[in-house]
């Protein structure tokens, strides 16, 4: 993904799937298309999903949005867009 929207969400009470859903809804309203890829920092992924999270590895999906980790991302930031 070369172009996307940077989203910040530091709500500790909400899980990552809900955060991605909120970002995807905003993206869809703003740009008129549904995102399908989101990058997050590895620390954002709960430990029960994967014992060891590799950079740019798909770790889960949330309502059609593939969630990948990247050490280039800051914690609580989401880079969401279309591949």
JSON list of C-alpha atoms in Angstrom, two decimals, residues 4-12 15-24 37-45 67-81:
[
{"chain": "A", "resi": 4, "resn": "UNK", "atom": "CA", "xyz": [-3.45, 5.45, 2.92]},
{"chain": "A", "resi": 5, "resn": "UNK", "atom": "CA", "xyz": [-4.91, 7.38, 5.82]},
{"chain": "A", "resi": 6, "resn": "UNK", "atom": "CA", "xyz": [-3.14, 7.67, 9.15]},
{"chain": "A", "resi": 7, "resn": "UNK", "atom": "CA", "xyz": [-5.53, 7.12, 12.09]},
{"chain": "A", "resi": 8, "resn": "UNK", "atom": "CA", "xyz": [-4.78, 7.56, 15.79]},
{"chain": "A", "resi": 9, "resn": "UNK", "atom": "CA", "xyz": [-6.71, 5.71, 18.49]},
{"chain": "A", "resi": 10, "resn": "UNK", "atom": "CA", "xyz": [-5.35, 5.35, 22.03]},
{"chain": "A", "resi": 11, "resn": "UNK", "atom": "CA", "xyz": [-8.57, 4.10, 23.66]},
{"chain": "A", "resi": 12, "resn": "UNK", "atom": "CA", "xyz": [-7.30, 1.37, 26.00]},
{"chain": "A", "resi": 15, "resn": "UNK", "atom": "CA", "xyz": [-9.86, -3.97, 21.15]},
{"chain": "A", "resi": 16, "resn": "UNK", "atom": "CA", "xyz": [-7.92, -3.70, 17.91]},
{"chain": "A", "resi": 17, "resn": "UNK", "atom": "CA", "xyz": [-10.74, -5.06, 15.75]},
{"chain": "A", "resi": 18, "resn": "UNK", "atom": "CA", "xyz": [-13.12, -2.31, 16.91]},
{"chain": "A", "resi": 19, "resn": "UNK", "atom": "CA", "xyz": [-10.44, 0.33, 16.39]},
{"chain": "A", "resi": 20, "resn": "UNK", "atom": "CA", "xyz": [-9.87, -0.85, 12.83]},
{"chain": "A", "resi": 21, "resn": "UNK", "atom": "CA", "xyz": [-13.63, -0.90, 12.23]},
{"chain": "A", "resi": 22, "resn": "UNK", "atom": "CA", "xyz": [-13.88, 2.75, 13.39]},
{"chain": "A", "resi": 23, "resn": "UNK", "atom": "CA", "xyz": [-10.98, 3.76, 11.15]},
{"chain": "A", "resi": 24, "resn": "UNK", "atom": "CA", "xyz": [-12.48, 1.84, 8.20]},
{"chain": "A", "resi": 37, "resn": "UNK", "atom": "CA", "xyz": [-5.51, -3.24, 4.48]},
{"chain": "A", "resi": 38, "resn": "UNK", "atom": "CA", "xyz": [-4.33, -1.76, 7.77]},
{"chain": "A", "resi": 39, "resn": "UNK", "atom": "CA", "xyz": [-0.82, -1.63, 9.26]},
{"chain": "A", "resi": 40, "resn": "UNK", "atom": "CA", "xyz": [-0.28, -1.43, 13.03]},
{"chain": "A", "resi": 41, "resn": "UNK", "atom": "CA", "xyz": [2.71, -1.64, 15.35]},
{"chain": "A", "resi": 42, "resn": "UNK", "atom": "CA", "xyz": [3.36, -5.21, 16.60]},
{"chain": "A", "resi": 43, "resn": "UNK", "atom": "CA", "xyz": [2.65, -4.17, 20.21]},
{"chain": "A", "resi": 44, "resn": "UNK", "atom": "CA", "xyz": [-0.96, -3.44, 19.20]},
{"chain": "A", "resi": 45, "resn": "UNK", "atom": "CA", "xyz": [-1.63, -7.12, 18.55]},
{"chain": "A", "resi": 67, "resn": "UNK", "atom": "CA", "xyz": [-4.42, -6.27, 9.63]},
{"chain": "A", "resi": 68, "resn": "UNK", "atom": "CA", "xyz": [-0.63, -6.51, 9.28]},
{"chain": "A", "resi": 69, "resn": "UNK", "atom": "CA", "xyz": [2.11, -5.52, 11.67]},
{"chain": "A", "resi": 70, "resn": "UNK", "atom": "CA", "xyz": [4.97, -3.18, 10.84]},
{"chain": "A", "resi": 71, "resn": "UNK", "atom": "CA", "xyz": [7.69, -1.82, 13.08]},
{"chain": "A", "resi": 72, "resn": "UNK", "atom": "CA", "xyz": [7.56, 1.37, 10.98]},
{"chain": "A", "resi": 73, "resn": "UNK", "atom": "CA", "xyz": [4.24, 2.20, 12.66]},
{"chain": "A", "resi": 74, "resn": "UNK", "atom": "CA", "xyz": [4.04, 3.95, 16.02]},
{"chain": "A", "resi": 75, "resn": "UNK", "atom": "CA", "xyz": [1.88, 2.41, 18.76]},
{"chain": "A", "resi": 76, "resn": "UNK", "atom": "CA", "xyz": [-1.78, 3.52, 18.62]},
{"chain": "A", "resi": 77, "resn": "UNK", "atom": "CA", "xyz": [-1.42, 4.57, 14.97]},
{"chain": "A", "resi": 78, "resn": "UNK", "atom": "CA", "xyz": [-3.17, 2.82, 12.08]},
{"chain": "A", "resi": 79, "resn": "UNK", "atom": "CA", "xyz": [-2.24, 3.18, 8.41]},
{"chain": "A", "resi": 80, "resn": "UNK", "atom": "CA", "xyz": [-5.39, 2.14, 6.58]},
{"chain": "A", "resi": 81, "resn": "UNK", "atom": "CA", "xyz": [-6.21, 2.10, 2.88]}
]
